[in-house]
């Protein structure tokens, strides 16, 4: 693999943020060198000079070190990518690692290799410990994608229930994959002990339909040594063990039958009047079955419709 | 550090430079009661000054939804928190409002961003307490209004109906903002290159692009976050108060000073901008029939935005009368109660001056009222109201009349086609 | 260290806080909108339409809390005062060519 390349805007911003941590004399030297570039009249030359200057200080300040170490620690991964590019993320949610270009499957067979793309916020480069944790997690995603035993597929099975069901499946898959990754990192001592609790909360929120079985199933996934993509997909599609290929009933509103991420757990919020209207439409419905937020809104609004004209008189 | 007089705080304060005042000062009044966040001002500014490459994140003029919104995100909450941290429980007002133009809101007993910096910052170059917003905070001009977040645990997807937001229970309002062209600019104080200057003729604060070397100290220092860094030129930029218009060099007015683009574009008619006379001590010189002087110092309905920061900002706001007072006092100081009382029960002269808003794009230097007969007397929302058919005349820089307003009862003309209709 | 979704308890990651108001605040907000829009020349029907429109959240919230009757009463009160009159703006003779602002009558002298 060729060397890691860094996007100029990431490099520059990281250096500018790191400037405030420099000793006064160093900071003066940096500014003296940088101010001189403003006087270069030719725009392309000036831009090139700025980039060179910032890259020099980027290296001098060691802002690349955590990334280099994290990538070097995945030596086998490097055999399957043609390069590694690090670019600037604007938000924390954008941070991560991915493979771009040819699919991981072809990379495994050696027919053209993808590029390892890392997106990081400039400020993240100034915090070595959290950055190392983040990279360990993200590079495990990439390692899984490249591992033949994981059987990764870029696209998840499409649902007959439309895009909202696809979104729910993707979210469940993401949460589950994160759980297995941090489980493995915890076992190898890379992730700290608090990660189990963070992932447990996320799992509980996403798989609320599991009820009392949730904690046991979470432990099973967190401690799993060799998860596979098909196993993750199967569980995300049917968390309760339902064999149907599409969304199982636990993810549907009992009233409108639309797939939802979570049912409203507070059907008691419905007023007696709204509940009466609901019961007229769905005599068999019981509050403990729950309902989706949209249905809850609908029946509240229907109740308003009856009340409002009376108020207007 | 030199000492300067801050009339808004009713006391002297520390500032890195000696006081020097312009002969006139760019100032404006926004009537928040009227703002509907149409963003016409925002787009007028954007399409005039910040449409180029590298300026994508810049909104020199913006309108944010309070209490949730902010551009950059949390700008005011963050600097207020820093001041509170520097001076716990000490950011309070005391004293009595003065009758004159110095200290009309009492005395601020807490610390300004300049004073707090001396106690909390050690670096020689850190003259102002501030912070550098992140990319993420600059990313959305009115986050939570235009970008409701997604559901917990759902990544990269907005909640389509916004139900993640709590219901806006009973109140919120729109805060329109531009650079305040402060009398004691924090950006100017912080610049290590002295690239920022205040013009002696109109007090407009400008940033010399040839001198700027992108230290971003101004971005960090401005408590209102109205100085912004441009990545491709590696310089900071800020609102220039449309100075060619204010100078009268826009051909439209034939040499007469003209209000800025954001003012002229305001369809809600909430804005008035002018140039007020400045006294030797930096307070406003008496100019009884200047509309801004009247609103700020006579009617006392328009208040500075976060005066406690200490920069003596020149943007004034008629506070929204429905918003809980504690929130407004934090934002506009202790003058809020009187301002709302005076606005809710407007005097005859205030009603007349409010008629001057957005009737012309020319800057008004003086008004005159020719009293007319009383045309209505009654009550409105439990308060007494009297209306007069007064004629209000606005004058420009040269003393020539710009326009006049009168009041007329509507006349319904019966149409020929429908002779019996009204 | 958590590095993905923010902690719900983190005050810097607030989704929105609810700042309480009461009926008096709601009534004052409704009255303020009615007064301002009546002064801008809106008619009773136009102002009431604005309250009924859910997109205009502030006014609509007041309408939901106070009810149509009460809002209509407030609007009637505002229009009863401000709607009686029209503001006439007369430009001085050299003002030809200046664009005309909205919502009020302008005469050339």
PDB file of C-alpha atoms in Angstrom, chain A residues 39-266:
ATOM      1  CA  UNK A  39       3.111  37.946   0.323  1.00  0.00           C
ATOM      2  CA  UNK A  40       3.430  35.428  -2.515  1.00  0.00           C
ATOM      3  CA  UNK A  41       1.605  37.163  -5.336  1.00  0.00           C
ATOM      4  CA  UNK A  42       0.978  34.265  -7.699  1.00  0.00           C
ATOM      5  CA  UNK A  43      -2.202  32.502  -6.449  1.00  0.00           C
ATOM      6  CA  UNK A  44      -1.278  28.918  -7.358  1.00  0.00           C
ATOM      7  CA  UNK A  45       2.185  29.301  -5.908  1.00  0.00           C
ATOM      8  CA  UNK A  46       0.760  30.856  -2.747  1.00  0.00           C
ATOM      9  CA  UNK A  47      -1.683  27.975  -2.352  1.00  0.00           C
ATOM     10  CA  UNK A  48       1.099  25.448  -2.866  1.00  0.00           C
ATOM     11  CA  UNK A  49       3.287  27.227  -0.328  1.00  0.00           C
ATOM     12  CA  UNK A  50       0.508  27.273   2.264  1.00  0.00           C
ATOM     13  CA  UNK A  51      -0.081  23.555   1.776  1.00  0.00           C
ATOM     14  CA  UNK A  52       3.589  22.726   2.060  1.00  0.00           C
ATOM     15  CA  UNK A  53       3.976  24.841   5.169  1.00  0.00           C
ATOM     16  CA  UNK A  54       0.999  23.321   6.937  1.00  0.00           C
ATOM     17  CA  UNK A  55       2.045  19.795   6.000  1.00  0.00           C
ATOM     18  CA  UNK A  56       5.509  20.457   7.380  1.00  0.00           C
ATOM     19  CA  UNK A  57       4.071  21.625  10.691  1.00  0.00           C
ATOM     20  CA  UNK A  58       1.530  18.813  10.680  1.00  0.00           C
ATOM     21  CA  UNK A  59       4.417  16.360  10.640  1.00  0.00           C
ATOM     22  CA  UNK A  60       6.518  18.392  13.071  1.00  0.00           C
ATOM     23  CA  UNK A  61       3.658  18.422  15.587  1.00  0.00           C
ATOM     24  CA  UNK A  62       3.131  14.690  15.124  1.00  0.00           C
ATOM     25  CA  UNK A  63      -0.547  15.121  14.286  1.00  0.00           C
ATOM     26  CA  UNK A  64      -0.340  12.129  11.957  1.00  0.00           C
ATOM     27  CA  UNK A  65       1.051   9.708  14.510  1.00  0.00           C
ATOM     28  CA  UNK A  66      -2.109   8.189  15.961  1.00  0.00           C
ATOM     29  CA  UNK A  67      -3.496   7.563  12.486  1.00  0.00           C
ATOM     30  CA  UNK A  68      -0.247   6.016  11.255  1.00  0.00           C
ATOM     31  CA  UNK A  69      -0.087   3.751  14.291  1.00  0.00           C
ATOM     32  CA  UNK A  70      -3.713   2.669  14.048  1.00  0.00           C
ATOM     33  CA  UNK A  71      -3.396   1.833  10.365  1.00  0.00           C
ATOM     34  CA  UNK A  72      -0.022   0.094  10.870  1.00  0.00           C
ATOM     35  CA  UNK A  73      -1.618  -2.068  13.550  1.00  0.00           C
ATOM     36  CA  UNK A  74      -3.879  -3.470  10.809  1.00  0.00           C
ATOM     37  CA  UNK A  75      -1.103  -4.753   8.619  1.00  0.00           C
ATOM     38  CA  UNK A  76      -3.247  -7.458   6.977  1.00  0.00           C
ATOM     39  CA  UNK A  77      -5.918  -4.929   6.123  1.00  0.00           C
ATOM     40  CA  UNK A  78      -3.369  -2.914   4.206  1.00  0.00           C
ATOM     41  CA  UNK A  79      -2.761  -5.771   1.808  1.00  0.00           C
ATOM     42  CA  UNK A  80      -6.282  -5.371   0.453  1.00  0.00           C
ATOM     43  CA  UNK A  81      -6.451  -1.622  -0.158  1.00  0.00           C
ATOM     44  CA  UNK A  82      -4.682   0.461  -2.737  1.00  0.00           C
ATOM     45  CA  UNK A  83      -4.225   3.474  -0.487  1.00  0.00           C
ATOM     46  CA  UNK A  84      -5.462   5.382   2.516  1.00  0.00           C
ATOM     47  CA  UNK A  85      -6.865   8.901   2.324  1.00  0.00           C
ATOM     48  CA  UNK A  86      -7.725  10.995   5.346  1.00  0.00           C
ATOM     49  CA  UNK A  87     -10.189  13.845   4.778  1.00  0.00           C
ATOM     50  CA  UNK A  88     -11.965  16.442   6.878  1.00  0.00           C
ATOM     51  CA  UNK A  89     -15.259  15.685   8.594  1.00  0.00           C
ATOM     52  CA  UNK A  90     -17.415  18.647   9.593  1.00  0.00           C
ATOM     53  CA  UNK A  91     -19.332  16.869  12.318  1.00  0.00           C
ATOM     54  CA  UNK A  92     -18.752  14.045  14.744  1.00  0.00           C
ATOM     55  CA  UNK A  93     -21.366  11.974  12.952  1.00  0.00           C
ATOM     56  CA  UNK A  94     -19.393  12.163   9.731  1.00  0.00           C
ATOM     57  CA  UNK A  95     -16.293  10.691  11.310  1.00  0.00           C
ATOM     58  CA  UNK A  96     -15.463   7.131  10.356  1.00  0.00           C
ATOM     59  CA  UNK A  97     -13.756   4.754   7.969  1.00  0.00           C
ATOM     60  CA  UNK A  98     -15.031   3.286   4.741  1.00  0.00           C
ATOM     61  CA  UNK A  99     -13.854   1.585   1.588  1.00  0.00           C
ATOM     62  CA  UNK A 100     -14.406   3.391  -1.692  1.00  0.00           C
ATOM     63  CA  UNK A 101     -13.914   2.091  -5.205  1.00  0.00           C
ATOM     64  CA  UNK A 102     -14.036  -1.612  -6.066  1.00  0.00           C
ATOM     65  CA  UNK A 103     -16.099  -3.728  -3.686  1.00  0.00           C
ATOM     66  CA  UNK A 104     -14.416  -5.517  -0.793  1.00  0.00           C
ATOM     67  CA  UNK A 105     -15.279  -8.817  -2.487  1.00  0.00           C
ATOM     68  CA  UNK A 106     -13.135  -8.037  -5.524  1.00  0.00           C
ATOM     69  CA  UNK A 107     -10.441  -6.771  -3.204  1.00  0.00           C
ATOM     70  CA  UNK A 108     -10.334 -10.186  -1.621  1.00  0.00           C
ATOM     71  CA  UNK A 109      -9.883 -11.827  -5.002  1.00  0.00           C
ATOM     72  CA  UNK A 110      -7.235  -9.318  -5.925  1.00  0.00           C
ATOM     73  CA  UNK A 111      -9.136  -7.831  -8.908  1.00  0.00           C
ATOM     74  CA  UNK A 112      -8.696  -4.122  -8.165  1.00  0.00           C
ATOM     75  CA  UNK A 113      -8.503  -2.780  -4.697  1.00  0.00           C
ATOM     76  CA  UNK A 114     -10.555  -0.133  -2.923  1.00  0.00           C
ATOM     77  CA  UNK A 115      -9.181   2.894  -1.121  1.00  0.00           C
ATOM     78  CA  UNK A 116      -9.397   3.142   2.627  1.00  0.00           C
ATOM     79  CA  UNK A 117     -11.067   6.483   3.366  1.00  0.00           C
ATOM     80  CA  UNK A 118     -10.935   7.999   6.806  1.00  0.00           C
ATOM     81  CA  UNK A 119     -12.962  11.087   7.681  1.00  0.00           C
ATOM     82  CA  UNK A 120     -11.970  12.943  10.815  1.00  0.00           C
ATOM     83  CA  UNK A 121     -12.583  16.324  12.389  1.00  0.00           C
ATOM     84  CA  UNK A 122      -9.449  18.450  12.728  1.00  0.00           C
ATOM     85  CA  UNK A 123     -10.041  18.751  16.472  1.00  0.00           C
ATOM     86  CA  UNK A 124     -10.045  14.966  16.782  1.00  0.00           C
ATOM     87  CA  UNK A 125      -6.395  14.848  15.698  1.00  0.00           C
ATOM     88  CA  UNK A 126      -5.515  16.831  18.811  1.00  0.00           C
ATOM     89  CA  UNK A 127      -6.977  14.254  21.198  1.00  0.00           C
ATOM     90  CA  UNK A 128      -4.835  11.098  20.808  1.00  0.00           C
ATOM     91  CA  UNK A 129      -6.670   8.746  23.154  1.00  0.00           C
ATOM     92  CA  UNK A 130     -10.232   9.201  21.880  1.00  0.00           C
ATOM     93  CA  UNK A 131      -8.843   9.200  18.340  1.00  0.00           C
ATOM     94  CA  UNK A 132      -7.111   5.862  18.895  1.00  0.00           C
ATOM     95  CA  UNK A 133     -10.376   4.399  20.250  1.00  0.00           C
ATOM     96  CA  UNK A 134     -12.349   5.761  17.322  1.00  0.00           C
ATOM     97  CA  UNK A 135      -9.871   4.435  14.773  1.00  0.00           C
ATOM     98  CA  UNK A 136      -9.713   1.002  16.420  1.00  0.00           C
ATOM     99  CA  UNK A 137     -13.499   0.762  16.125  1.00  0.00           C
ATOM    100  CA  UNK A 138     -13.739   2.119  12.594  1.00  0.00           C
ATOM    101  CA  UNK A 139     -10.883   0.043  11.252  1.00  0.00           C
ATOM    102  CA  UNK A 140     -12.562  -3.072  12.664  1.00  0.00           C
ATOM    103  CA  UNK A 141     -15.554  -2.248  10.448  1.00  0.00           C
ATOM    104  CA  UNK A 142     -13.182  -2.134   7.497  1.00  0.00           C
ATOM    105  CA  UNK A 143     -11.386  -5.316   8.571  1.00  0.00           C
ATOM    106  CA  UNK A 144     -14.760  -7.096   8.781  1.00  0.00           C
ATOM    107  CA  UNK A 145     -15.660  -5.875   5.319  1.00  0.00           C
ATOM    108  CA  UNK A 146     -12.450  -7.323   3.941  1.00  0.00           C
ATOM    109  CA  UNK A 147     -12.561 -10.577   5.912  1.00  0.00           C
ATOM    110  CA  UNK A 148     -13.912 -13.447   3.748  1.00  0.00           C
ATOM    111  CA  UNK A 149     -15.238 -15.202   6.866  1.00  0.00           C
ATOM    112  CA  UNK A 150     -17.441 -12.182   7.680  1.00  0.00           C
ATOM    113  CA  UNK A 151     -19.196 -12.504   4.283  1.00  0.00           C
ATOM    114  CA  UNK A 152     -19.857  -8.779   3.975  1.00  0.00           C
ATOM    115  CA  UNK A 153     -22.328  -7.452   1.410  1.00  0.00           C
ATOM    116  CA  UNK A 154     -22.539  -3.754   0.604  1.00  0.00           C
ATOM    117  CA  UNK A 155     -26.326  -3.702   0.341  1.00  0.00           C
ATOM    118  CA  UNK A 156     -28.770  -5.042   2.856  1.00  0.00           C
ATOM    119  CA  UNK A 157     -31.744  -7.101   1.693  1.00  0.00           C
ATOM    120  CA  UNK A 158     -34.524  -4.799   0.467  1.00  0.00           C
ATOM    121  CA  UNK A 159     -37.816  -5.007   2.280  1.00  0.00           C
ATOM    122  CA  UNK A 160     -41.233  -5.337   0.693  1.00  0.00           C
ATOM    123  CA  UNK A 161     -42.422  -2.784   3.221  1.00  0.00           C
ATOM    124  CA  UNK A 162     -40.724   0.192   1.635  1.00  0.00           C
ATOM    125  CA  UNK A 163     -38.063   2.649   2.663  1.00  0.00           C
ATOM    126  CA  UNK A 164     -39.067   3.022   6.316  1.00  0.00           C
ATOM    127  CA  UNK A 165     -38.557  -0.722   6.834  1.00  0.00           C
ATOM    128  CA  UNK A 166     -35.207  -0.443   5.032  1.00  0.00           C
ATOM    129  CA  UNK A 167     -34.185   2.345   7.379  1.00  0.00           C
ATOM    130  CA  UNK A 168     -35.173   0.333  10.430  1.00  0.00           C
ATOM    131  CA  UNK A 169     -33.222  -2.681   9.195  1.00  0.00           C
ATOM    132  CA  UNK A 170     -30.161  -0.527   8.493  1.00  0.00           C
ATOM    133  CA  UNK A 171     -30.315   1.077  11.926  1.00  0.00           C
ATOM    134  CA  UNK A 172     -30.661  -2.264  13.672  1.00  0.00           C
ATOM    135  CA  UNK A 173     -27.823  -3.706  11.622  1.00  0.00           C
ATOM    136  CA  UNK A 174     -25.604  -0.736  12.473  1.00  0.00           C
ATOM    137  CA  UNK A 175     -26.289  -0.961  16.190  1.00  0.00           C
ATOM    138  CA  UNK A 176     -25.701  -4.702  16.214  1.00  0.00           C
ATOM    139  CA  UNK A 177     -22.447  -4.473  14.227  1.00  0.00           C
ATOM    140  CA  UNK A 178     -21.200  -1.742  16.591  1.00  0.00           C
ATOM    141  CA  UNK A 179     -22.045  -3.996  19.541  1.00  0.00           C
ATOM    142  CA  UNK A 180     -20.007  -6.876  18.168  1.00  0.00           C
ATOM    143  CA  UNK A 181     -17.072  -4.645  17.300  1.00  0.00           C
ATOM    144  CA  UNK A 182     -16.829  -3.050  20.717  1.00  0.00           C
ATOM    145  CA  UNK A 183     -17.342  -6.469  22.279  1.00  0.00           C
ATOM    146  CA  UNK A 184     -14.303  -7.781  20.445  1.00  0.00           C
ATOM    147  CA  UNK A 185     -12.287  -4.638  21.204  1.00  0.00           C
ATOM    148  CA  UNK A 186     -13.173  -4.967  24.895  1.00  0.00           C
ATOM    149  CA  UNK A 187     -12.057  -8.587  24.922  1.00  0.00           C
ATOM    150  CA  UNK A 188      -8.735  -7.629  23.382  1.00  0.00           C
ATOM    151  CA  UNK A 189      -8.376  -4.797  25.877  1.00  0.00           C
ATOM    152  CA  UNK A 190      -8.474  -2.001  23.257  1.00  0.00           C
ATOM    153  CA  UNK A 191     -11.834  -0.497  24.246  1.00  0.00           C
ATOM    154  CA  UNK A 192     -12.362   0.546  27.825  1.00  0.00           C
ATOM    155  CA  UNK A 193     -14.876  -1.076  30.145  1.00  0.00           C
ATOM    156  CA  UNK A 194     -17.444   1.700  29.876  1.00  0.00           C
ATOM    157  CA  UNK A 195     -18.118   0.791  26.267  1.00  0.00           C
ATOM    158  CA  UNK A 196     -20.193  -2.228  27.290  1.00  0.00           C
ATOM    159  CA  UNK A 197     -22.684   0.029  29.080  1.00  0.00           C
ATOM    160  CA  UNK A 198     -22.825   2.533  26.211  1.00  0.00           C
ATOM    161  CA  UNK A 199     -23.582  -0.225  23.717  1.00  0.00           C
ATOM    162  CA  UNK A 200     -26.005  -1.920  26.081  1.00  0.00           C
ATOM    163  CA  UNK A 201     -28.105   1.251  26.260  1.00  0.00           C
ATOM    164  CA  UNK A 202     -28.061   1.643  22.498  1.00  0.00           C
ATOM    165  CA  UNK A 203     -29.014  -2.008  22.001  1.00  0.00           C
ATOM    166  CA  UNK A 204     -31.849  -1.758  24.541  1.00  0.00           C
ATOM    167  CA  UNK A 205     -33.275   1.305  22.782  1.00  0.00           C
ATOM    168  CA  UNK A 206     -33.064  -0.243  19.327  1.00  0.00           C
ATOM    169  CA  UNK A 207     -34.296  -3.700  20.274  1.00  0.00           C
ATOM    170  CA  UNK A 208     -36.895  -2.678  22.850  1.00  0.00           C
ATOM    171  CA  UNK A 209     -39.229  -5.354  21.480  1.00  0.00           C
ATOM    172  CA  UNK A 210     -37.046  -8.064  23.052  1.00  0.00           C
ATOM    173  CA  UNK A 211     -38.291  -7.149  26.504  1.00  0.00           C
ATOM    174  CA  UNK A 212     -36.802  -9.334  29.243  1.00  0.00           C
ATOM    175  CA  UNK A 213     -34.739 -11.275  26.730  1.00  0.00           C
ATOM    176  CA  UNK A 214     -32.849  -8.127  25.711  1.00  0.00           C
ATOM    177  CA  UNK A 215     -30.003  -8.217  28.269  1.00  0.00           C
ATOM    178  CA  UNK A 216     -29.219 -11.888  27.578  1.00  0.00           C
ATOM    179  CA  UNK A 217     -29.188 -11.379  23.814  1.00  0.00           C
ATOM    180  CA  UNK A 218     -27.054  -8.258  24.205  1.00  0.00           C
ATOM    181  CA  UNK A 219     -24.460 -10.224  26.180  1.00  0.00           C
ATOM    182  CA  UNK A 220     -24.510 -12.923  23.547  1.00  0.00           C
ATOM    183  CA  UNK A 221     -23.746 -10.453  20.752  1.00  0.00           C
ATOM    184  CA  UNK A 222     -21.256  -8.378  22.743  1.00  0.00           C
ATOM    185  CA  UNK A 223     -19.264 -11.490  23.662  1.00  0.00           C
ATOM    186  CA  UNK A 224     -19.491 -13.137  20.248  1.00  0.00           C
ATOM    187  CA  UNK A 225     -16.028 -13.853  18.896  1.00  0.00           C
ATOM    188  CA  UNK A 226     -16.736 -14.307  15.220  1.00  0.00           C
ATOM    189  CA  UNK A 227     -19.887 -12.555  14.038  1.00  0.00           C
ATOM    190  CA  UNK A 228     -20.843 -12.669  10.380  1.00  0.00           C
ATOM    191  CA  UNK A 229     -22.724 -10.326   8.140  1.00  0.00           C
ATOM    192  CA  UNK A 230     -25.505 -12.875   7.406  1.00  0.00           C
ATOM    193  CA  UNK A 231     -26.017 -13.510  11.139  1.00  0.00           C
ATOM    194  CA  UNK A 232     -26.265  -9.783  11.840  1.00  0.00           C
ATOM    195  CA  UNK A 233     -28.773  -9.311   9.023  1.00  0.00           C
ATOM    196  CA  UNK A 234     -30.875 -12.279  10.169  1.00  0.00           C
ATOM    197  CA  UNK A 235     -31.100 -10.963  13.704  1.00  0.00           C
ATOM    198  CA  UNK A 236     -31.837  -7.398  12.554  1.00  0.00           C
ATOM    199  CA  UNK A 237     -34.652  -8.671  10.354  1.00  0.00           C
ATOM    200  CA  UNK A 238     -36.231 -10.821  13.056  1.00  0.00           C
ATOM    201  CA  UNK A 239     -34.979  -9.982  16.547  1.00  0.00           C
ATOM    202  CA  UNK A 240     -37.572 -12.226  18.166  1.00  0.00           C
ATOM    203  CA  UNK A 241     -36.461 -15.243  16.174  1.00  0.00           C
ATOM    204  CA  UNK A 242     -39.328 -14.991  13.741  1.00  0.00           C
ATOM    205  CA  UNK A 243     -38.265 -16.860  10.619  1.00  0.00           C
ATOM    206  CA  UNK A 244     -40.020 -14.548   8.176  1.00  0.00           C
ATOM    207  CA  UNK A 245     -37.635 -12.753   5.908  1.00  0.00           C
ATOM    208  CA  UNK A 246     -39.293  -9.355   6.167  1.00  0.00           C
ATOM    209  CA  UNK A 247     -39.882  -7.237   9.219  1.00  0.00           C
ATOM    210  CA  UNK A 248     -41.416  -9.245  11.982  1.00  0.00           C
ATOM    211  CA  UNK A 249     -44.553  -8.186  13.774  1.00  0.00           C
ATOM    212  CA  UNK A 250     -42.692  -6.793  16.734  1.00  0.00           C
ATOM    213  CA  UNK A 251     -41.716  -3.808  14.577  1.00  0.00           C
ATOM    214  CA  UNK A 252     -45.181  -2.918  13.380  1.00  0.00           C
ATOM    215  CA  UNK A 253     -47.840  -0.650  14.784  1.00  0.00           C
ATOM    216  CA  UNK A 254     -50.838  -2.876  15.666  1.00  0.00           C
ATOM    217  CA  UNK A 255     -53.185  -0.232  14.279  1.00  0.00           C
ATOM    218  CA  UNK A 256     -51.781   1.039  10.998  1.00  0.00           C
ATOM    219  CA  UNK A 257     -49.494  -1.972  10.395  1.00  0.00           C
ATOM    220  CA  UNK A 258     -46.661   0.250   9.244  1.00  0.00           C
ATOM    221  CA  UNK A 259     -43.167  -0.823  10.287  1.00  0.00           C
ATOM    222  CA  UNK A 260     -41.829   1.469  12.987  1.00  0.00           C
ATOM    223  CA  UNK A 261     -38.576   1.668  14.890  1.00  0.00           C
ATOM    224  CA  UNK A 262     -40.354   1.771  18.226  1.00  0.00           C
ATOM    225  CA  UNK A 263     -43.932   1.789  19.421  1.00  0.00           C
ATOM    226  CA  UNK A 264     -45.014   4.589  21.677  1.00  0.00           C
ATOM    227  CA  UNK A 265     -44.599   3.206  25.124  1.00  0.00           C
ATOM    228  CA  UNK A 266     -47.019   5.674  26.636  1.00  0.00           C
TER     229      UNK A 266
END
